[in-house]
Tab-separated table of C-alpha atoms and ligand atoms in Angstrom:
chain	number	residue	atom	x	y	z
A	1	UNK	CA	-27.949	7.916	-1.532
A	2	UNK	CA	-30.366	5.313	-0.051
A	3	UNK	CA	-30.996	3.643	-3.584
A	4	UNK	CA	-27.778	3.689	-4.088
A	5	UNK	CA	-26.258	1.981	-1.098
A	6	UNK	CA	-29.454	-0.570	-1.608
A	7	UNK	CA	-28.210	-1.518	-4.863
A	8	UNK	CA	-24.108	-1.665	-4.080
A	9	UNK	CA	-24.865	-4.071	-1.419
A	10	UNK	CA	-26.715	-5.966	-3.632
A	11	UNK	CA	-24.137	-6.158	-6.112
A	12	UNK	CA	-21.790	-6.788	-3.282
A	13	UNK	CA	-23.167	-9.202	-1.865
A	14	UNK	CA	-22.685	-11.951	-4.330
A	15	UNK	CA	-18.812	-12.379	-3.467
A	16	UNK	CA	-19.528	-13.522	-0.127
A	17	UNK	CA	-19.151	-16.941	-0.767
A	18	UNK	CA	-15.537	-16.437	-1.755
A	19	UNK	CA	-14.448	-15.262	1.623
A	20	UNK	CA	-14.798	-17.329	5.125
A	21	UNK	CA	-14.838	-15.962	8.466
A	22	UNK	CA	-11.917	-15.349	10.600
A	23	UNK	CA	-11.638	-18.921	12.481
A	24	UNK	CA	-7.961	-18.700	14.735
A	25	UNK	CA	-10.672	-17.354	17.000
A	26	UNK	CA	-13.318	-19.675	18.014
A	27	UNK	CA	-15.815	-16.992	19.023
A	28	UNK	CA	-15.476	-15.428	15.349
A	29	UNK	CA	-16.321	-18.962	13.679
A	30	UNK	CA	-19.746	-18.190	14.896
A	31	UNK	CA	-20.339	-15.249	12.820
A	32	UNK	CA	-22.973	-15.252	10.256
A	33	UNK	CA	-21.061	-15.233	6.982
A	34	UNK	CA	-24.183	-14.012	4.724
A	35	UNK	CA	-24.445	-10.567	7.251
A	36	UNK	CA	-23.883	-7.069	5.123
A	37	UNK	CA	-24.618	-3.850	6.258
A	38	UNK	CA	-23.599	-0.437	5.539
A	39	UNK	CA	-23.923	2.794	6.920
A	40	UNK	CA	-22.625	6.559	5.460
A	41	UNK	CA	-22.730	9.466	7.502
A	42	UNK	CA	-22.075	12.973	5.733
A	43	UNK	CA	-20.597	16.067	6.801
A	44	UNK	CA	-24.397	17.487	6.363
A	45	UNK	CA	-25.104	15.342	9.398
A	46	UNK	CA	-27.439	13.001	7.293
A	47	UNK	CA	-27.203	9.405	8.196
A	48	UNK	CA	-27.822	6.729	5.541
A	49	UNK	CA	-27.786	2.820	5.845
A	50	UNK	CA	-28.967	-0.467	4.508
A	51	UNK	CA	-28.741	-3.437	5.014
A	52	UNK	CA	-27.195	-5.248	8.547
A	53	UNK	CA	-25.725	-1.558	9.624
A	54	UNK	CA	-27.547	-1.931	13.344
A	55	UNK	CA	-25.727	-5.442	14.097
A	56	UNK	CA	-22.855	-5.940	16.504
A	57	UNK	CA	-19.694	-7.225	15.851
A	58	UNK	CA	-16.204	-6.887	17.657
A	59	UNK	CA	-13.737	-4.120	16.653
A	60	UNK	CA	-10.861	-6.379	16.065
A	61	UNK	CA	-8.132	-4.454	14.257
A	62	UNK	CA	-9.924	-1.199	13.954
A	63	UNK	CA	-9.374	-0.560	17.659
A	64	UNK	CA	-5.748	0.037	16.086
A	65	UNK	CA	-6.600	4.440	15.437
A	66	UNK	CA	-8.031	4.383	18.222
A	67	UNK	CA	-5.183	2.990	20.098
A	68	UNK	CA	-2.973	5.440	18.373
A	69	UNK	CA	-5.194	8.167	18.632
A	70	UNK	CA	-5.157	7.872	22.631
A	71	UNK	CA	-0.720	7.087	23.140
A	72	UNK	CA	-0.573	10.479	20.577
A	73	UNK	CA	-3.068	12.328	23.043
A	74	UNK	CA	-1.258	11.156	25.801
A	75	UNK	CA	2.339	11.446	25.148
A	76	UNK	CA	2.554	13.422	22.025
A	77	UNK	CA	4.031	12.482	18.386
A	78	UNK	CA	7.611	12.180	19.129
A	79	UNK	CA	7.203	9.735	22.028
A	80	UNK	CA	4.882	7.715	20.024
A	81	UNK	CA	6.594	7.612	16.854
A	82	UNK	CA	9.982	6.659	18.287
A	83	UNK	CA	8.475	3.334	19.698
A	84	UNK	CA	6.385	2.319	16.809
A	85	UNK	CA	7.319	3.587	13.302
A	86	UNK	CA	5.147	4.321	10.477
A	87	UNK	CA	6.178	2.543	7.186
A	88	UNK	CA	4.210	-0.124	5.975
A	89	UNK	CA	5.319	-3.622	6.636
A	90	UNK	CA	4.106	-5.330	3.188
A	91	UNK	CA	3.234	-8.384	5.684
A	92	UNK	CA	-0.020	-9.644	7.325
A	93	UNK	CA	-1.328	-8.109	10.350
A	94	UNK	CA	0.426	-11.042	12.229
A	95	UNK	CA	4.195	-10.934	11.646
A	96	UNK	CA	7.123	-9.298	12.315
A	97	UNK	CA	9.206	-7.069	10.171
A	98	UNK	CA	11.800	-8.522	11.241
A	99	UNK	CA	15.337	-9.251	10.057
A	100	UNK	CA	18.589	-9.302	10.909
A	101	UNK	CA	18.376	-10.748	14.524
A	102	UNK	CA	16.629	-7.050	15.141
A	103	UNK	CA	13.730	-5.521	16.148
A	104	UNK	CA	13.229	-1.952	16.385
A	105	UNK	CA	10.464	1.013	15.896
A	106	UNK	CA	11.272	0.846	12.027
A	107	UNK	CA	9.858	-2.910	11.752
A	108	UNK	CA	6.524	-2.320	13.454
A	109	UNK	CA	3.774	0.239	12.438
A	110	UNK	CA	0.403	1.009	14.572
A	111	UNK	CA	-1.681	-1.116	12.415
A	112	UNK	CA	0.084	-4.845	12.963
A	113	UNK	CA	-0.133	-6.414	16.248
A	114	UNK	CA	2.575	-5.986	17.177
A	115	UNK	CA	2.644	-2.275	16.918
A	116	UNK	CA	-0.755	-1.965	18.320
A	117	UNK	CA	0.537	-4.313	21.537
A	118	UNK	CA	3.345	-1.705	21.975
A	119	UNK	CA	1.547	1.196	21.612
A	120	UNK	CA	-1.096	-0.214	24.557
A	121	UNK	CA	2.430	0.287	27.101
A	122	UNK	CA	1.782	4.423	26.476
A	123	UNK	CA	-1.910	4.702	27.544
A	124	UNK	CA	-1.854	6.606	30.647
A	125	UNK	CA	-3.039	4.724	33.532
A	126	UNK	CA	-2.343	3.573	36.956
A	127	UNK	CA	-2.600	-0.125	35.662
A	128	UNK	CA	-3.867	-2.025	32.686
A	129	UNK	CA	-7.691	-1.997	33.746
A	130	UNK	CA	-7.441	2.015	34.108
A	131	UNK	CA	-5.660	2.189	30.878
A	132	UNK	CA	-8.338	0.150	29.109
A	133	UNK	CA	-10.941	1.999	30.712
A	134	UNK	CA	-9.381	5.232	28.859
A	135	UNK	CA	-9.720	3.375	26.090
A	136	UNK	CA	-13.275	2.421	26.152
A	137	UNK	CA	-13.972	6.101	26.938
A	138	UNK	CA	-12.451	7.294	24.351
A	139	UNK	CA	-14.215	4.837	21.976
A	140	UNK	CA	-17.828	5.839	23.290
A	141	UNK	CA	-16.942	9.695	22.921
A	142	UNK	CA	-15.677	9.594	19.406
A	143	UNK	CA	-18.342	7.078	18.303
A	144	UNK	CA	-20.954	9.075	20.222
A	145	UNK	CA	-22.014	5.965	22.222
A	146	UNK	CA	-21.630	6.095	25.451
A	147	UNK	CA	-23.170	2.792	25.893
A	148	UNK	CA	-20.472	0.440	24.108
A	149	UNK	CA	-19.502	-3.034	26.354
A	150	UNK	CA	-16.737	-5.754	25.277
A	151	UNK	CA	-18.195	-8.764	24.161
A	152	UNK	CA	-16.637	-10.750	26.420
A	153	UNK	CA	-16.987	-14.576	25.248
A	154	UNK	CA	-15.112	-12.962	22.094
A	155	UNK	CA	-12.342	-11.475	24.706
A	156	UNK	CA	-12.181	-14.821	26.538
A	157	UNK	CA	-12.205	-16.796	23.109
A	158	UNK	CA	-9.403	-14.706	22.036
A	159	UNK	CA	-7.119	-14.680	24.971
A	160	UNK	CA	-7.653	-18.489	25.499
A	161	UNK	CA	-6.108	-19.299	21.690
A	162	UNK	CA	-3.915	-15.641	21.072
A	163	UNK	CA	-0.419	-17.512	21.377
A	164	UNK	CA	0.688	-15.967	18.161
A	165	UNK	CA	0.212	-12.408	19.677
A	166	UNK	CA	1.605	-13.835	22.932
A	167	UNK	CA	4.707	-14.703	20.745
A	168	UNK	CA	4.708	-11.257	19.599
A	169	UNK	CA	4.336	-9.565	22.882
A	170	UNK	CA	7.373	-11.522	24.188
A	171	UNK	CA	9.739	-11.231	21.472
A	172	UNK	CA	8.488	-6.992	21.743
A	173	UNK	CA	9.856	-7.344	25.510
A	174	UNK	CA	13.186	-9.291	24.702
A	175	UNK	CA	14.221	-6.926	22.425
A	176	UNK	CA	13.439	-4.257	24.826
A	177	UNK	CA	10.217	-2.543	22.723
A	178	UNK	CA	7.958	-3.070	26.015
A	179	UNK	CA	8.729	-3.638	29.498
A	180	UNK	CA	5.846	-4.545	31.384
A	181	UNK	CA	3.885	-7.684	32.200
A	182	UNK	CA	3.385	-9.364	29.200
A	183	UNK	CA	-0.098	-11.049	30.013
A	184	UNK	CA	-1.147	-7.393	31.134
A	185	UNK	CA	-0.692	-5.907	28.320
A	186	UNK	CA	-2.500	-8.460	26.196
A	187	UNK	CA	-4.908	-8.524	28.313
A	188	UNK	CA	-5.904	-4.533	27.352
A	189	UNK	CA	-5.152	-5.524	23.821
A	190	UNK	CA	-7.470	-8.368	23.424
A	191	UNK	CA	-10.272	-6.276	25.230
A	192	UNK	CA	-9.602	-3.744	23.105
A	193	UNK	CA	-10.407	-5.964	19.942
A	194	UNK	CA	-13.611	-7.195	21.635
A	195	UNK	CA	-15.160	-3.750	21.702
A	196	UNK	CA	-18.616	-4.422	20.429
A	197	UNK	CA	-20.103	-1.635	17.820
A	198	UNK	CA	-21.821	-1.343	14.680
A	199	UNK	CA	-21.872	-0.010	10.851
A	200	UNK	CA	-23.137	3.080	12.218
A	201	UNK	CA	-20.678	3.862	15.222
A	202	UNK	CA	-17.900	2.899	13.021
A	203	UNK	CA	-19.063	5.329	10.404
A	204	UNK	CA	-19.273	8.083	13.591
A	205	UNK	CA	-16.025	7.449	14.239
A	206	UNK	CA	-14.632	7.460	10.530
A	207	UNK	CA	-16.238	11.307	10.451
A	208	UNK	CA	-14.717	12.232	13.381
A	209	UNK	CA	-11.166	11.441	11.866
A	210	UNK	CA	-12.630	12.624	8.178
A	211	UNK	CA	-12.851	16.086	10.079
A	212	UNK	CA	-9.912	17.036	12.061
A	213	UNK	CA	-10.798	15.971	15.482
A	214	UNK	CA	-14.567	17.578	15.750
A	215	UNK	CA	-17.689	15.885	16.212
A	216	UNK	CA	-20.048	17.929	13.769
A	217	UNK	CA	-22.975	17.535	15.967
A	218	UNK	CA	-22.084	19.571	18.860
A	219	UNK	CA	-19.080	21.054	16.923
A	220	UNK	CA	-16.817	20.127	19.697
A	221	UNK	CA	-13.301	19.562	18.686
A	222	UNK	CA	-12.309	16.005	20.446
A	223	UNK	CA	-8.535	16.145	19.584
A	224	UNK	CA	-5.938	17.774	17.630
A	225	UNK	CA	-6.143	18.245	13.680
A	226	UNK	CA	-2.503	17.090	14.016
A	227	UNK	CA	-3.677	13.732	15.626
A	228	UNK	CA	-6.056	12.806	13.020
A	229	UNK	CA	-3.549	13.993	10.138
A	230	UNK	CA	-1.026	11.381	11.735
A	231	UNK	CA	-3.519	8.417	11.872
A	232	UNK	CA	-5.281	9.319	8.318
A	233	UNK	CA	-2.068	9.114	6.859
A	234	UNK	CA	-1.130	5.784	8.757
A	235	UNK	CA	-4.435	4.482	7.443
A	236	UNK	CA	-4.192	5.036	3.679
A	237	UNK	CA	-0.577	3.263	3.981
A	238	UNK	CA	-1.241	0.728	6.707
A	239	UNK	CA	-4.623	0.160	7.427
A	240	UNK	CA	-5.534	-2.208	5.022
A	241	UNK	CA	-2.290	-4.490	6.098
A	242	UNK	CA	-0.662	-5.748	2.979
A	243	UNK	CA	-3.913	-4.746	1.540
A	244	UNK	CA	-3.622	-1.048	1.654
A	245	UNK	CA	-1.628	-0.466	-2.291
A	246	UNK	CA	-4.807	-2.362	-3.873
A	247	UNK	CA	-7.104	-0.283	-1.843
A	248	UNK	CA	-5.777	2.627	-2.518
A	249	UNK	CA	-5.717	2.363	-6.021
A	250	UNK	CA	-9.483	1.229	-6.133
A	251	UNK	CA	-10.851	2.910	-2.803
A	252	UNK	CA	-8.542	5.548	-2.481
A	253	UNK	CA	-9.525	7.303	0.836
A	254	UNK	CA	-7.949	6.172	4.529
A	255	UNK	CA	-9.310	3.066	6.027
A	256	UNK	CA	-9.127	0.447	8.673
A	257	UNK	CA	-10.201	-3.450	8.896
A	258	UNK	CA	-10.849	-5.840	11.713
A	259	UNK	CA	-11.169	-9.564	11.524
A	260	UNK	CA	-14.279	-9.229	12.714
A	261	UNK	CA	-15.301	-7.932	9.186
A	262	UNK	CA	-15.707	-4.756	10.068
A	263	UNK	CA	-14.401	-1.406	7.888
A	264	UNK	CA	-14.070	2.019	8.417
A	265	UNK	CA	-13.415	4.456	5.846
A	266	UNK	CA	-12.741	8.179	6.011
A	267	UNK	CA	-13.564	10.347	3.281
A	268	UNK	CA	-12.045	13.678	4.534
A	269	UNK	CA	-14.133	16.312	4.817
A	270	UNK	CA	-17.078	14.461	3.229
A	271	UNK	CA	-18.463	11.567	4.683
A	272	UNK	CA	-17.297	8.801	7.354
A	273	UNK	CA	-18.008	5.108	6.332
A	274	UNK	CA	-18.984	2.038	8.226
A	275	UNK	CA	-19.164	-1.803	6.950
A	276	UNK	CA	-20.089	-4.979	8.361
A	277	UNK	CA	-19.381	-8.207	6.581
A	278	UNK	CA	-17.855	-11.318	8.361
A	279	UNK	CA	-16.843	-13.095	5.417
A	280	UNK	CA	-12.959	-12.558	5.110
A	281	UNK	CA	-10.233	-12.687	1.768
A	282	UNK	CA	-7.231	-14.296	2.367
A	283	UNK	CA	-5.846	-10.733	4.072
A	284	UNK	CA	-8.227	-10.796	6.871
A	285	UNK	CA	-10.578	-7.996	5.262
A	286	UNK	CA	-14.358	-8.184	4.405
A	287	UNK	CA	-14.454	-9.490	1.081
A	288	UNK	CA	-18.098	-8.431	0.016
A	289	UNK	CA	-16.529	-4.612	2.251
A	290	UNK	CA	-13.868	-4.041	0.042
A	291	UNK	CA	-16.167	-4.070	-3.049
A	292	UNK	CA	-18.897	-2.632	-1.470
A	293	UNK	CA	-16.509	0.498	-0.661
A	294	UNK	CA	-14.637	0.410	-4.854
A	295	UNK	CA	-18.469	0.478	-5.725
A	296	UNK	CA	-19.080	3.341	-3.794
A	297	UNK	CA	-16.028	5.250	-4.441
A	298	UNK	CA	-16.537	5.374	-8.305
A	299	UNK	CA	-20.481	6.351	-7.860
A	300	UNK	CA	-19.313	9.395	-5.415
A	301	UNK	CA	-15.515	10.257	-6.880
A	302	UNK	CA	-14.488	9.493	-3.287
A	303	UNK	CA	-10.715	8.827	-3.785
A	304	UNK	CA	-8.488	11.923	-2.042
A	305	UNK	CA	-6.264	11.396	-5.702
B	401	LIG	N1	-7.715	-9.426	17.546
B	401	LIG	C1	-7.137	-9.740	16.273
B	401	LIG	C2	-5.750	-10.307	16.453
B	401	LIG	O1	-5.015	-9.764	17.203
B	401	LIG	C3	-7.083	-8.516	15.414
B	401	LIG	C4	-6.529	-8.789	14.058
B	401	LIG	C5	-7.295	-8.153	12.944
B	401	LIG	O2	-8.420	-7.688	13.071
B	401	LIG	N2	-6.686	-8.150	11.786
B	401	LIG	O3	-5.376	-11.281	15.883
């Protein structure tokens, strides 16, 4: 497996220059656009990696399960699904599906912003520190770190420039999606992207998810099969943003991107995958990722199809 992740990064490596980091958010200009790790752990419990898989980078958009993960934990499917809905919006990760002078659960999913911004109202928590606290929690105990911070010059970077998500966040409250303080709420949501982590906690997380809700190590069951059935499927459809048909023709297996140039990729009941390459495509996902991950699906028959 080693030899083989050597030579896909390799081979992936040389369509870096076609990308460019994400650069609506200062901080992220900074990133190192020839970084490329990878990092595969298997339901065996053996850990492989090459490459950049020990560097830190910020979440971004794959906070987005997570976020779901902890509103369906704490209010159950029905609560969560009738504020955000689940179809895919064909869009970037930064607009609205929006028409008609309307907006309603049907034009949002948990992988755009502005699904993800709504879905932070439903954490459980006495105010929006507590409720991001959860969050961070719940990110150490699925990745199995307990020592994961925010980075925050990324969170400061990002909530100095996020008007677009502002935008989104207020036309969410004036059609009556959210109700609290709009700055609070962004505030948890732009923390939430500046989680810091690596290739190998995303690809802790990713087998978490690829195996019902239990962490193979201590075979403790972290949430409901139901839970991770609900976000898998959410990811193959979603989780690439208007991304996700390509992918799953070429990938085939439930995923999630960040800006950041992270990806995690389930493979259930095989293997969880983490990526790390800043360099973006016009989408927002890691260019040199994406092929990295069609690579590796061929060589292991990974797609669920
Ligand atoms: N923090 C980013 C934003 O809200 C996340 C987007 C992404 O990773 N696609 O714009």
């Amino acid at each position: 497996m080693k030899s083989i992740l050597d030579s896909i990064l390799l081979e992936s490596a040389k369509y870096i220059n076609d990308g460019s980091v994400a650069c609506y958010i200062p901080e992220l200009a900074k990133a190192d656009k020839k970084e490329l790790g990878i990092c595969v752990i298997t339901n065996e419990g053996k850990q492989f990696f090459s490459g950049d898989a020990d560097k830190f980078f910020t979440m971004q958009s794959i906070i987005k399960p997570l976020i779901l993960l902890l509103t369906l934990m704490d209010n159950g499917i029905d609560r969560v699904r009738y504020l955000v809905g689940v179809e895919a919006t064909g869009k970037p990760f930064d607009t609205f599906n929006y028409s008609d002078q309307a907006l309603n659960a049907e034009h949002i999913n948990p992988m755009v912003n502005a699904g993800a911004i709504a879905l932070c109202t439903l954490i459980k928590g006495e105010n929006y520190d507590e409720k991001f606290q959860r969050l961070l929690e719940l990110v150490r105990k699925v990745s199995c770190n307990p020592d994961l911070q925010v980075d925050e010059r990324v969170y400061l970077s990002e909530k100095a420039t996020g008007n677009k998500n502002r935008a989104l966040a207020y036309m969410l409250k004036a059609y009556g999606l959210v109700n609290d303080n709009v700055e609070e709420i962004l505030d948890c949501y732009f923390k939430a992207c500046s989680i810091k982590v690596t290739a190998m906690d995303l690809a802790q997380i990713a087998l978490v998810f690829a195996n019902g809700g239990i962490e193979l190590k201590t075979n403790k069951r972290l949430f409901d099969k139901k839970y991770s059935q609900y976000i898998n499927a959410v990811l193959m459809t979603c989780g690439m943003y208007d991304g996700s048909g390509e992918f799953a023709l070429n990938v085939g297996v439930p995923a999630k991107s960040g800006v950041g140039g992270g990806i995690m990729a389930v493979v259930p009941n095989r293997m969880g995958i983490g990526i790390y390459s800043p360099a973006l495509d016009k989408k927002g996902n890691s260019i040199a990722g994406i092929k990295a991950l069609e690579e590796l699906s061929k060589n292991l028959e990974l797609s669920i199809f």
